[in-house]
Amino acid sequence: MTPLQALAALVADPTVQVVVAGAALLGALSGTLGSFALLRRQSLLGDALAHAALPGICLGFLVAGARDLGAIMAGAFLTGGVAALLVLLIGRRSRLKTDAALGIVLSVFFAAGVVLLTLVQRQGGAAQAGLSSFLFGQAAAMLRADLWAMLAVAAAVLTVLAAFWKEAKLVTFDAGFARSLGLPVLAIESALTVMVATAIVVGLQMVGVVLMTALLVAPAAAARQWAGRLETMVPLAAAFGAVSGVAGALVSATGRGLATGPLVVLAATAILVVSLLAAPRRGLAVTALRRLRARNRLRGQRVLQTLHALSAAHDDPSYPAERGMIDAYHGLPSDRVLARLEQRGLIRAVAHPPETTPHWELTEAGHAAATGGQGR
Amino acid sequence: MSALFADIGLMIVLTGALVGTASSLVGLFLVLRGNAMLSDAVSHSIVLGIVLVWLATGQTAGPVQIVGAGLAGLVTVLLSDALARSRLVRDDAAIGLVFPALFALGVLLISIHARDLHLDVDAVLLGEIGFVWLDIVPVGGAEVPRAVLTLAAMTVVNGAFVALFWKELKLATFDPGLAAALGFAPGVLSMALLGLTSATAVAAFDAVGAILFVAFVIVPPATALLLTDRVGRALVLAVAVSVAASAAGYALALRWDVSIGGMMAVMTGVFFAAAFLLGPRHGLLAQRLRRRAQRDDVACRTLVMHLHSHHATAAAEEENTARALHDHLAWPRDKVRRTIHQALDRGMIRREDGLLAPTEKGRAVAMTAIADAARDDGPPG
């Protein structure tokens, strides 16, 4: 069976269809909301919220007594919300900085989750079956009913976001201005944070609490490299997220026991790395190339000006300058610069007997380029 | 001696206490510098380091692991730093992008090699402090758990580092600009600190895993910093908190039959909550009491100023009554009652023919307050 056939067989499987649809949905949702988290500098808050969801998941389990997605989501949402409030409280009402507040809440809530996890595991039986998958995610554990729940939540969140798009955008970029216009900034900020928490809760069983933050941040950061406007960044982030989700879920669903979370994160990271390198205008490769070109142009211009000044000083438009002398003027070996200039027809090599070393003189075009460049 | 090391409970508590001590030594400075979340990043990415070193050398513990996997932690920090410096993403996002990727790779490699590598994915997160006594090495006649030995060594290294560079660390933490100007290379120092953090994470890994380690690095120092203003005292307090949390966590975990490492980390959180709420000077309760005391002070002073200005005047009959405070100063009735009681208790006012009158002490307070107000409001100079 070729890989393509294997893929076709996989996609034909109804279980896999559910998984792929869920992964795409989750990726799109977290890409959308992650864009706001990234721009509002809350990348690490997502990490804390995701870890803090673990005790909530276990509580949902203990209360419902079974793997009931509603109870689990409610629990995760509850402890995530408490965690967000605590981060805010510790940051405001103590001398500790926000990063310490994040670290404290993240680790202590997660520890509480670990403790509750042992309680759940002691119950044994069917109850614990789906639980450990919440650590790293298990796409295959998803049921069709789960997909409908996810769809409802995502639709609600996206509708709210679309309705308050303008306000959300303004608060994200200029909260001070928004406040001066009389917008309820605190309420909008809280709503955005709540929506991020929702995306995290939705993603828990797919990606797991440990790596959920990356699915929020990585597609958004990748999209940011390509887009200069929120209107293009958000759809792009949603698309990147969906692609990462589908790629991770498909590989995980091949059934080799690989957790979905790491796979999704690696897919998103791959997209991010490509974006960081290749994005037009901002990409590292692109800017490096641009810098190289600028440096070459500058060097060439300086050599031209040197030659021009020499010929002016000697009152000889075709004054032959020795290569060693040009090197000495610029403190650099100039052969490659000279070769490029010759290629552009700005200088030409001349012999200057009795010396045997290479000499160069400016062409007409070279003189024009040297004086034209001086004015700039 | 060997009986001591054979006591399983004691060994588990000792392991926890050593994790806490070694982590607090470096964690205190991370928290002070605002770099606490770097410990989260470092502790996650050593997972990849551990797998890579195992693939290269076949060792899952020991000095090679500590150095090798420790380097992975340092690489994470350097990568995040480089990414932030490229200005393509902000620094918090840079941290949040690098370590999940490395961690994801590590977890994936573990699940691929699960059959040969004695590490399962849950242990990566949670550690297995309850089983430290299974892996023992003979030392001078006694059989000591390997984790205790490794962590003791790590504690000594971290302690020596902090002791040797105590003044440099403090300077680089509180005034990096001055440290650089004086030639103390704060950058090198901070790399060394993060390198040690990451080595400590490797040493603590078997016992508490990648995430609970973060609790031991951040929470005890943060707790200590809520209680004192001196770095030295904070260090002692942080170590005390982690030892107490280990012992209490172990006892509670046994009683409730739950995860030992998790319970120890939860206990650090309980100590933090106690300090946050009840800390003598910076705690929420203390802040609240102080604010209340200040409000009472102001109210009493306002009261005596009011009484003082109308005392023995024709308007005294109307002004120096509880009713006037309500009507003229617009104080709620319970505030009026409370302030009169307070001022009576402090001997600032007395009751006189059914009216309120300032005492000598009250007049002095009023006159000082009036003079202060006049000075503050008066023309400059």
PDB file of N, CA and C in Angstrom, chain A residues 38-39 41-43 47 51 89-90 93-97 99 103-104 107-108 110-112 114-115 118-119 122 135-136 210-211 214 217-218 221 225 258 262-263 265-266 269 272 276 282 284, chain B residues 32 34-37 40 83 88 90 92-93 97 99-101 103-105 107-108 121 125-126 211-212 215 218 222 225 228-229 256-259 262-263 265-266 269 272 276 282 284 287 291:
ATOM      1  N   LEU A  38      -1.543  36.540  21.585  1.00  0.00           N
ATOM      2  CA  LEU A  38      -0.177  36.907  21.210  1.00  0.00           C
ATOM      3  C   LEU A  38      -0.014  38.424  21.197  1.00  0.00           C
ATOM      4  N   LEU A  39      -0.959  39.113  20.563  1.00  0.00           N
ATOM      5  CA  LEU A  39      -0.832  40.561  20.423  1.00  0.00           C
ATOM      6  C   LEU A  39      -0.984  41.256  21.775  1.00  0.00           C
ATOM      7  N   ARG A  41       0.194  40.143  24.505  1.00  0.00           N
ATOM      8  CA  ARG A  41       1.307  39.659  25.320  1.00  0.00           C
ATOM      9  C   ARG A  41       0.858  38.700  26.410  1.00  0.00           C
ATOM     10  N   GLN A  42      -0.053  37.823  26.053  1.00  0.00           N
ATOM     11  CA  GLN A  42      -0.522  36.868  27.052  1.00  0.00           C
ATOM     12  C   GLN A  42      -0.150  35.446  26.671  1.00  0.00           C
ATOM     13  N   SER A  43       0.952  35.305  25.935  1.00  0.00           N
ATOM     14  CA  SER A  43       1.325  33.971  25.476  1.00  0.00           C
ATOM     15  C   SER A  43       1.491  33.011  26.644  1.00  0.00           C
ATOM     16  N   ASP A  47      -0.364  29.232  28.815  1.00  0.00           N
ATOM     17  CA  ASP A  47       0.327  28.088  29.409  1.00  0.00           C
ATOM     18  C   ASP A  47      -0.201  27.824  30.815  1.00  0.00           C
ATOM     19  N   HIS A  51      -2.406  24.473  32.083  1.00  0.00           N
ATOM     20  CA  HIS A  51      -1.982  23.590  33.179  1.00  0.00           C
ATOM     21  C   HIS A  51      -3.005  23.602  34.300  1.00  0.00           C
ATOM     22  N   LEU A  89      -4.472  38.650  40.763  1.00  0.00           N
ATOM     23  CA  LEU A  89      -4.453  39.074  42.167  1.00  0.00           C
ATOM     24  C   LEU A  89      -3.019  39.109  42.702  1.00  0.00           C
ATOM     25  N   ILE A  90      -2.262  38.042  42.436  1.00  0.00           N
ATOM     26  CA  ILE A  90      -0.890  37.990  42.946  1.00  0.00           C
ATOM     27  C   ILE A  90      -0.055  39.097  42.300  1.00  0.00           C
ATOM     28  N   ARG A  93      -1.485  42.518  43.977  1.00  0.00           N
ATOM     29  CA  ARG A  93      -1.506  42.748  45.406  1.00  0.00           C
ATOM     30  C   ARG A  93      -0.277  42.218  46.121  1.00  0.00           C
ATOM     31  N   SER A  94       0.760  41.803  45.403  1.00  0.00           N
ATOM     32  CA  SER A  94       1.982  41.430  46.094  1.00  0.00           C
ATOM     33  C   SER A  94       3.135  42.051  45.342  1.00  0.00           C
ATOM     34  N   ARG A  95       4.322  41.948  45.924  1.00  0.00           N
ATOM     35  CA  ARG A  95       5.482  42.542  45.284  1.00  0.00           C
ATOM     36  C   ARG A  95       6.044  41.644  44.197  1.00  0.00           C
ATOM     37  N   LEU A  96       5.441  40.476  43.979  1.00  0.00           N
ATOM     38  CA  LEU A  96       5.977  39.550  42.980  1.00  0.00           C
ATOM     39  C   LEU A  96       5.584  39.997  41.579  1.00  0.00           C
ATOM     40  N   LYS A  97       6.462  39.697  40.619  1.00  0.00           N
ATOM     41  CA  LYS A  97       6.169  40.080  39.244  1.00  0.00           C
ATOM     42  C   LYS A  97       5.244  39.066  38.602  1.00  0.00           C
ATOM     43  N   ASP A  99       5.527  37.173  36.064  1.00  0.00           N
ATOM     44  CA  ASP A  99       6.068  35.874  35.668  1.00  0.00           C
ATOM     45  C   ASP A  99       6.101  34.922  36.851  1.00  0.00           C
ATOM     46  N   GLY A 103       4.118  31.385  37.180  1.00  0.00           N
ATOM     47  CA  GLY A 103       4.795  30.141  37.536  1.00  0.00           C
ATOM     48  C   GLY A 103       4.177  29.489  38.759  1.00  0.00           C
ATOM     49  N   ILE A 104       3.836  30.302  39.755  1.00  0.00           N
ATOM     50  CA  ILE A 104       3.248  29.762  40.984  1.00  0.00           C
ATOM     51  C   ILE A 104       1.911  29.112  40.671  1.00  0.00           C
ATOM     52  N   SER A 107       2.262  25.881  38.432  1.00  0.00           N
ATOM     53  CA  SER A 107       2.814  24.666  39.015  1.00  0.00           C
ATOM     54  C   SER A 107       1.953  24.138  40.157  1.00  0.00           C
ATOM     55  N   VAL A 108       1.400  25.034  40.967  1.00  0.00           N
ATOM     56  CA  VAL A 108       0.619  24.559  42.109  1.00  0.00           C
ATOM     57  C   VAL A 108      -0.712  23.964  41.645  1.00  0.00           C
ATOM     58  N   PHE A 110      -1.243  22.619  38.753  1.00  0.00           N
ATOM     59  CA  PHE A 110      -0.944  21.354  38.106  1.00  0.00           C
ATOM     60  C   PHE A 110      -0.695  20.270  39.152  1.00  0.00           C
ATOM     61  N   ALA A 111       0.023  20.656  40.223  1.00  0.00           N
ATOM     62  CA  ALA A 111       0.278  19.688  41.299  1.00  0.00           C
ATOM     63  C   ALA A 111      -1.033  19.226  41.912  1.00  0.00           C
ATOM     64  N   ALA A 112      -1.959  20.162  42.120  1.00  0.00           N
ATOM     65  CA  ALA A 112      -3.265  19.776  42.655  1.00  0.00           C
ATOM     66  C   ALA A 112      -3.946  18.817  41.694  1.00  0.00           C
ATOM     67  N   VAL A 114      -2.420  16.737  39.724  1.00  0.00           N
ATOM     68  CA  VAL A 114      -1.742  15.440  39.844  1.00  0.00           C
ATOM     69  C   VAL A 114      -2.286  14.673  41.040  1.00  0.00           C
ATOM     70  N   VAL A 115      -2.497  15.395  42.153  1.00  0.00           N
ATOM     71  CA  VAL A 115      -3.029  14.755  43.357  1.00  0.00           C
ATOM     72  C   VAL A 115      -4.431  14.210  43.083  1.00  0.00           C
ATOM     73  N   THR A 118      -4.548  11.004  41.045  1.00  0.00           N
ATOM     74  CA  THR A 118      -4.372   9.730  41.754  1.00  0.00           C
ATOM     75  C   THR A 118      -5.680   9.296  42.397  1.00  0.00           C
ATOM     76  N   LEU A 119      -6.465  10.285  42.844  1.00  0.00           N
ATOM     77  CA  LEU A 119      -7.771   9.937  43.419  1.00  0.00           C
ATOM     78  C   LEU A 119      -8.658   9.292  42.368  1.00  0.00           C
ATOM     79  N   ARG A 122      -7.694   5.842  41.486  1.00  0.00           N
ATOM     80  CA  ARG A 122      -8.034   4.846  42.502  1.00  0.00           C
ATOM     81  C   ARG A 122      -9.454   4.325  42.308  1.00  0.00           C
ATOM     82  N   LEU A 135      -3.458  14.590  29.418  1.00  0.00           N
ATOM     83  CA  LEU A 135      -2.136  15.174  29.637  1.00  0.00           C
ATOM     84  C   LEU A 135      -1.507  15.579  28.308  1.00  0.00           C
ATOM     85  N   PHE A 136      -1.476  14.644  27.366  1.00  0.00           N
ATOM     86  CA  PHE A 136      -0.832  14.940  26.090  1.00  0.00           C
ATOM     87  C   PHE A 136      -1.803  14.888  24.923  1.00  0.00           C
ATOM     88  N   VAL A 210      -0.595  20.014  28.618  1.00  0.00           N
ATOM     89  CA  VAL A 210       0.803  20.419  28.688  1.00  0.00           C
ATOM     90  C   VAL A 210       1.207  21.258  27.483  1.00  0.00           C
ATOM     91  N   LEU A 211       0.663  20.915  26.312  1.00  0.00           N
ATOM     92  CA  LEU A 211       1.152  21.555  25.101  1.00  0.00           C
ATOM     93  C   LEU A 211       0.125  22.461  24.441  1.00  0.00           C
ATOM     94  N   ALA A 214       1.056  25.950  23.010  1.00  0.00           N
ATOM     95  CA  ALA A 214       1.766  26.094  21.741  1.00  0.00           C
ATOM     96  C   ALA A 214       0.790  26.198  20.576  1.00  0.00           C
ATOM     97  N   VAL A 217      -0.216  29.822  20.495  1.00  0.00           N
ATOM     98  CA  VAL A 217       0.777  30.846  20.169  1.00  0.00           C
ATOM     99  C   VAL A 217       1.416  30.634  18.800  1.00  0.00           C
ATOM    100  N   ALA A 218       1.777  29.379  18.487  1.00  0.00           N
ATOM    101  CA  ALA A 218       2.588  29.154  17.285  1.00  0.00           C
ATOM    102  C   ALA A 218       1.872  29.556  15.989  1.00  0.00           C
ATOM    103  N   ALA A 221       1.812  33.358  15.866  1.00  0.00           N
ATOM    104  CA  ALA A 221       3.126  33.959  15.622  1.00  0.00           C
ATOM    105  C   ALA A 221       3.544  33.749  14.172  1.00  0.00           C
ATOM    106  N   GLN A 225       3.980  36.821  10.866  1.00  0.00           N
ATOM    107  CA  GLN A 225       5.120  37.077   9.989  1.00  0.00           C
ATOM    108  C   GLN A 225       4.665  37.452   8.578  1.00  0.00           C
ATOM    109  N   LEU A 258       0.984   7.168  19.392  1.00  0.00           N
ATOM    110  CA  LEU A 258       1.625   8.463  19.602  1.00  0.00           C
ATOM    111  C   LEU A 258       0.563   9.473  20.044  1.00  0.00           C
ATOM    112  N   PRO A 262       2.003  16.383  21.061  1.00  0.00           N
ATOM    113  CA  PRO A 262       3.329  16.670  20.506  1.00  0.00           C
ATOM    114  C   PRO A 262       3.323  16.770  18.991  1.00  0.00           C
ATOM    115  N   LEU A 263       2.530  15.911  18.338  1.00  0.00           N
ATOM    116  CA  LEU A 263       2.516  15.938  16.870  1.00  0.00           C
ATOM    117  C   LEU A 263       1.948  17.255  16.356  1.00  0.00           C
ATOM    118  N   VAL A 265       1.890  20.076  17.914  1.00  0.00           N
ATOM    119  CA  VAL A 265       2.823  21.161  18.223  1.00  0.00           C
ATOM    120  C   VAL A 265       3.986  21.172  17.240  1.00  0.00           C
ATOM    121  N   LEU A 266       4.476  19.993  16.894  1.00  0.00           N
ATOM    122  CA  LEU A 266       5.596  19.959  15.953  1.00  0.00           C
ATOM    123  C   LEU A 266       5.159  20.452  14.575  1.00  0.00           C
ATOM    124  N   THR A 269       5.001  24.117  14.813  1.00  0.00           N
ATOM    125  CA  THR A 269       6.346  24.685  14.880  1.00  0.00           C
ATOM    126  C   THR A 269       7.006  24.690  13.508  1.00  0.00           C
ATOM    127  N   LEU A 272       5.779  27.545  11.744  1.00  0.00           N
ATOM    128  CA  LEU A 272       6.371  28.750  12.326  1.00  0.00           C
ATOM    129  C   LEU A 272       7.789  28.972  11.811  1.00  0.00           C
ATOM    130  N   LEU A 276       9.137  32.168   9.914  1.00  0.00           N
ATOM    131  CA  LEU A 276      10.188  33.039  10.447  1.00  0.00           C
ATOM    132  C   LEU A 276      11.292  33.243   9.425  1.00  0.00           C
ATOM    133  N   ARG A 282       9.546  40.438   6.642  1.00  0.00           N
ATOM    134  CA  ARG A 282      10.063  40.226   7.988  1.00  0.00           C
ATOM    135  C   ARG A 282      10.984  39.020   8.099  1.00  0.00           C
ATOM    136  N   LEU A 284      13.608  35.991   8.292  1.00  0.00           N
ATOM    137  CA  LEU A 284      15.043  36.085   8.572  1.00  0.00           C
ATOM    138  C   LEU A 284      15.862  35.926   7.305  1.00  0.00           C
TER     139      LEU A 284
ATOM    140  N   LEU B  32      13.646  36.933  41.609  1.00  0.00           N
ATOM    141  CA  LEU B  32      14.007  38.339  41.800  1.00  0.00           C
ATOM    142  C   LEU B  32      14.255  39.043  40.470  1.00  0.00           C
ATOM    143  N   GLY B  34      12.779  38.373  37.686  1.00  0.00           N
ATOM    144  CA  GLY B  34      11.630  38.343  36.782  1.00  0.00           C
ATOM    145  C   GLY B  34      11.799  37.318  35.683  1.00  0.00           C
ATOM    146  N   ASN B  35      12.621  36.300  35.937  1.00  0.00           N
ATOM    147  CA  ASN B  35      12.866  35.253  34.947  1.00  0.00           C
ATOM    148  C   ASN B  35      12.243  33.932  35.352  1.00  0.00           C
ATOM    149  N   ALA B  36      11.257  33.989  36.242  1.00  0.00           N
ATOM    150  CA  ALA B  36      10.770  32.739  36.827  1.00  0.00           C
ATOM    151  C   ALA B  36      10.276  31.769  35.765  1.00  0.00           C
ATOM    152  N   MET B  37       9.645  32.292  34.714  1.00  0.00           N
ATOM    153  CA  MET B  37       9.076  31.377  33.725  1.00  0.00           C
ATOM    154  C   MET B  37      10.157  30.673  32.904  1.00  0.00           C
ATOM    155  N   ASP B  40      10.409  27.170  33.903  1.00  0.00           N
ATOM    156  CA  ASP B  40       9.405  26.327  33.262  1.00  0.00           C
ATOM    157  C   ASP B  40       9.918  25.855  31.899  1.00  0.00           C
ATOM    158  N   LEU B  83      15.452  34.455  19.479  1.00  0.00           N
ATOM    159  CA  LEU B  83      14.183  34.694  18.798  1.00  0.00           C
ATOM    160  C   LEU B  83      13.593  36.038  19.227  1.00  0.00           C
ATOM    161  N   LEU B  88      11.075  39.345  15.802  1.00  0.00           N
ATOM    162  CA  LEU B  88       9.972  38.807  15.013  1.00  0.00           C
ATOM    163  C   LEU B  88       8.801  38.469  15.921  1.00  0.00           C
ATOM    164  N   ARG B  90       7.581  38.761  20.363  1.00  0.00           N
ATOM    165  CA  ARG B  90       7.943  39.361  21.645  1.00  0.00           C
ATOM    166  C   ARG B  90       8.550  38.318  22.562  1.00  0.00           C
ATOM    167  N   ASP B  92       7.891  37.163  25.612  1.00  0.00           N
ATOM    168  CA  ASP B  92       7.087  36.129  26.268  1.00  0.00           C
ATOM    169  C   ASP B  92       6.662  35.073  25.260  1.00  0.00           C
ATOM    170  N   ALA B  93       6.330  35.521  24.036  1.00  0.00           N
ATOM    171  CA  ALA B  93       5.949  34.560  23.012  1.00  0.00           C
ATOM    172  C   ALA B  93       7.145  33.704  22.625  1.00  0.00           C
ATOM    173  N   LEU B  97       7.163  29.704  22.522  1.00  0.00           N
ATOM    174  CA  LEU B  97       7.261  28.992  21.253  1.00  0.00           C
ATOM    175  C   LEU B  97       8.358  27.941  21.278  1.00  0.00           C
ATOM    176  N   PHE B  99      10.090  26.290  24.009  1.00  0.00           N
ATOM    177  CA  PHE B  99      10.127  25.086  24.845  1.00  0.00           C
ATOM    178  C   PHE B  99       9.045  24.070  24.524  1.00  0.00           C
ATOM    179  N   PRO B 100       7.822  24.500  24.126  1.00  0.00           N
ATOM    180  CA  PRO B 100       6.858  23.449  23.778  1.00  0.00           C
ATOM    181  C   PRO B 100       7.338  22.614  22.594  1.00  0.00           C
ATOM    182  N   ALA B 101       8.016  23.272  21.645  1.00  0.00           N
ATOM    183  CA  ALA B 101       8.489  22.529  20.477  1.00  0.00           C
ATOM    184  C   ALA B 101       9.524  21.487  20.891  1.00  0.00           C
ATOM    185  N   PHE B 103      10.017  20.263  23.889  1.00  0.00           N
ATOM    186  CA  PHE B 103       9.374  19.298  24.772  1.00  0.00           C
ATOM    187  C   PHE B 103       8.568  18.287  23.953  1.00  0.00           C
ATOM    188  N   ALA B 104       7.845  18.803  22.949  1.00  0.00           N
ATOM    189  CA  ALA B 104       7.037  17.913  22.111  1.00  0.00           C
ATOM    190  C   ALA B 104       7.923  16.886  21.423  1.00  0.00           C
ATOM    191  N   LEU B 105       9.069  17.355  20.931  1.00  0.00           N
ATOM    192  CA  LEU B 105      10.004  16.438  20.276  1.00  0.00           C
ATOM    193  C   LEU B 105      10.480  15.380  21.264  1.00  0.00           C
ATOM    194  N   VAL B 107       8.970  14.283  24.024  1.00  0.00           N
ATOM    195  CA  VAL B 107       7.896  13.350  24.368  1.00  0.00           C
ATOM    196  C   VAL B 107       7.681  12.349  23.238  1.00  0.00           C
ATOM    197  N   LEU B 108       7.753  12.850  22.021  1.00  0.00           N
ATOM    198  CA  LEU B 108       7.562  11.978  20.863  1.00  0.00           C
ATOM    199  C   LEU B 108       8.664  10.917  20.811  1.00  0.00           C
ATOM    200  N   VAL B 121       5.751   8.363  29.565  1.00  0.00           N
ATOM    201  CA  VAL B 121       5.408   9.764  29.356  1.00  0.00           C
ATOM    202  C   VAL B 121       4.838  10.399  30.624  1.00  0.00           C
ATOM    203  N   LEU B 125       6.264  13.881  33.363  1.00  0.00           N
ATOM    204  CA  LEU B 125       5.575  15.019  33.950  1.00  0.00           C
ATOM    205  C   LEU B 125       5.605  14.982  35.464  1.00  0.00           C
ATOM    206  N   LEU B 126       5.499  13.806  36.022  1.00  0.00           N
ATOM    207  CA  LEU B 126       5.189  13.717  37.449  1.00  0.00           C
ATOM    208  C   LEU B 126       6.336  13.187  38.297  1.00  0.00           C
ATOM    209  N   ILE B 211       7.220  19.267  35.471  1.00  0.00           N
ATOM    210  CA  ILE B 211       6.350  20.391  35.822  1.00  0.00           C
ATOM    211  C   ILE B 211       6.353  20.660  37.313  1.00  0.00           C
ATOM    212  N   LEU B 212       6.356  19.577  38.116  1.00  0.00           N
ATOM    213  CA  LEU B 212       6.372  19.800  39.564  1.00  0.00           C
ATOM    214  C   LEU B 212       7.672  20.484  39.988  1.00  0.00           C
ATOM    215  N   ALA B 215       7.351  24.085  40.558  1.00  0.00           N
ATOM    216  CA  ALA B 215       6.816  24.486  41.863  1.00  0.00           C
ATOM    217  C   ALA B 215       7.947  24.645  42.875  1.00  0.00           C
ATOM    218  N   ILE B 218      10.053  27.978  41.964  1.00  0.00           N
ATOM    219  CA  ILE B 218       9.455  29.310  42.071  1.00  0.00           C
ATOM    220  C   ILE B 218       8.758  29.542  43.408  1.00  0.00           C
ATOM    221  N   ALA B 222       9.369  32.580  46.209  1.00  0.00           N
ATOM    222  CA  ALA B 222       8.327  33.616  46.148  1.00  0.00           C
ATOM    223  C   ALA B 222       7.685  33.780  47.524  1.00  0.00           C
ATOM    224  N   LEU B 225      10.029  35.712  49.728  1.00  0.00           N
ATOM    225  CA  LEU B 225      10.133  37.135  49.390  1.00  0.00           C
ATOM    226  C   LEU B 225       8.921  37.926  49.870  1.00  0.00           C
ATOM    227  N   THR B 228      10.136  38.708  53.790  1.00  0.00           N
ATOM    228  CA  THR B 228      11.326  39.435  54.220  1.00  0.00           C
ATOM    229  C   THR B 228      11.850  40.307  53.094  1.00  0.00           C
ATOM    230  N   ASP B 229      12.666  41.290  53.456  1.00  0.00           N
ATOM    231  CA  ASP B 229      13.271  42.174  52.466  1.00  0.00           C
ATOM    232  C   ASP B 229      14.741  41.853  52.216  1.00  0.00           C
ATOM    233  N   TRP B 256      -3.797  10.305  52.670  1.00  0.00           N
ATOM    234  CA  TRP B 256      -4.880  10.284  51.678  1.00  0.00           C
ATOM    235  C   TRP B 256      -4.603   9.335  50.522  1.00  0.00           C
ATOM    236  N   ASP B 257      -3.418   8.720  50.540  1.00  0.00           N
ATOM    237  CA  ASP B 257      -3.037   7.795  49.478  1.00  0.00           C
ATOM    238  C   ASP B 257      -3.101   8.469  48.103  1.00  0.00           C
ATOM    239  N   VAL B 258      -2.377   9.575  47.969  1.00  0.00           N
ATOM    240  CA  VAL B 258      -2.328  10.280  46.681  1.00  0.00           C
ATOM    241  C   VAL B 258      -0.870  10.482  46.280  1.00  0.00           C
ATOM    242  N   SER B 259      -0.665  11.101  45.122  1.00  0.00           N
ATOM    243  CA  SER B 259       0.683  11.305  44.592  1.00  0.00           C
ATOM    244  C   SER B 259       1.566  12.091  45.568  1.00  0.00           C
ATOM    245  N   GLY B 262       3.158  15.301  43.887  1.00  0.00           N
ATOM    246  CA  GLY B 262       2.092  16.288  43.704  1.00  0.00           C
ATOM    247  C   GLY B 262       1.719  16.947  45.016  1.00  0.00           C
ATOM    248  N   MET B 263       1.622  16.134  46.069  1.00  0.00           N
ATOM    249  CA  MET B 263       1.211  16.682  47.369  1.00  0.00           C
ATOM    250  C   MET B 263       2.286  17.624  47.922  1.00  0.00           C
ATOM    251  N   ALA B 265       4.300  19.463  46.144  1.00  0.00           N
ATOM    252  CA  ALA B 265       4.195  20.722  45.399  1.00  0.00           C
ATOM    253  C   ALA B 265       2.967  21.511  45.841  1.00  0.00           C
ATOM    254  N   VAL B 266       1.865  20.785  46.106  1.00  0.00           N
ATOM    255  CA  VAL B 266       0.671  21.479  46.590  1.00  0.00           C
ATOM    256  C   VAL B 266       0.982  22.166  47.922  1.00  0.00           C
ATOM    257  N   GLY B 269       2.458  25.388  47.629  1.00  0.00           N
ATOM    258  CA  GLY B 269       1.409  26.350  47.298  1.00  0.00           C
ATOM    259  C   GLY B 269       0.636  26.772  48.536  1.00  0.00           C
ATOM    260  N   PHE B 272       2.652  29.227  50.310  1.00  0.00           N
ATOM    261  CA  PHE B 272       2.599  30.506  49.609  1.00  0.00           C
ATOM    262  C   PHE B 272       1.290  31.236  49.916  1.00  0.00           C
ATOM    263  N   PHE B 276       0.872  34.831  51.473  1.00  0.00           N
ATOM    264  CA  PHE B 276       0.195  35.855  50.677  1.00  0.00           C
ATOM    265  C   PHE B 276      -0.954  36.472  51.472  1.00  0.00           C
ATOM    266  N   HIS B 282       3.393  42.299  54.195  1.00  0.00           N
ATOM    267  CA  HIS B 282       2.913  42.418  52.824  1.00  0.00           C
ATOM    268  C   HIS B 282       1.679  41.569  52.564  1.00  0.00           C
ATOM    269  N   LEU B 284      -2.153  40.073  52.465  1.00  0.00           N
ATOM    270  CA  LEU B 284      -3.408  40.759  52.157  1.00  0.00           C
ATOM    271  C   LEU B 284      -4.088  41.251  53.420  1.00  0.00           C
ATOM    272  N   GLN B 287      -2.258  44.205  54.802  1.00  0.00           N
ATOM    273  CA  GLN B 287      -2.542  45.391  53.977  1.00  0.00           C
ATOM    274  C   GLN B 287      -3.901  45.980  54.347  1.00  0.00           C
ATOM    275  N   ARG B 291      -4.666  49.561  56.022  1.00  0.00           N
ATOM    276  CA  ARG B 291      -5.484  50.558  55.355  1.00  0.00           C
ATOM    277  C   ARG B 291      -6.613  51.015  56.287  1.00  0.00           C
TER     278      ARG B 291
END
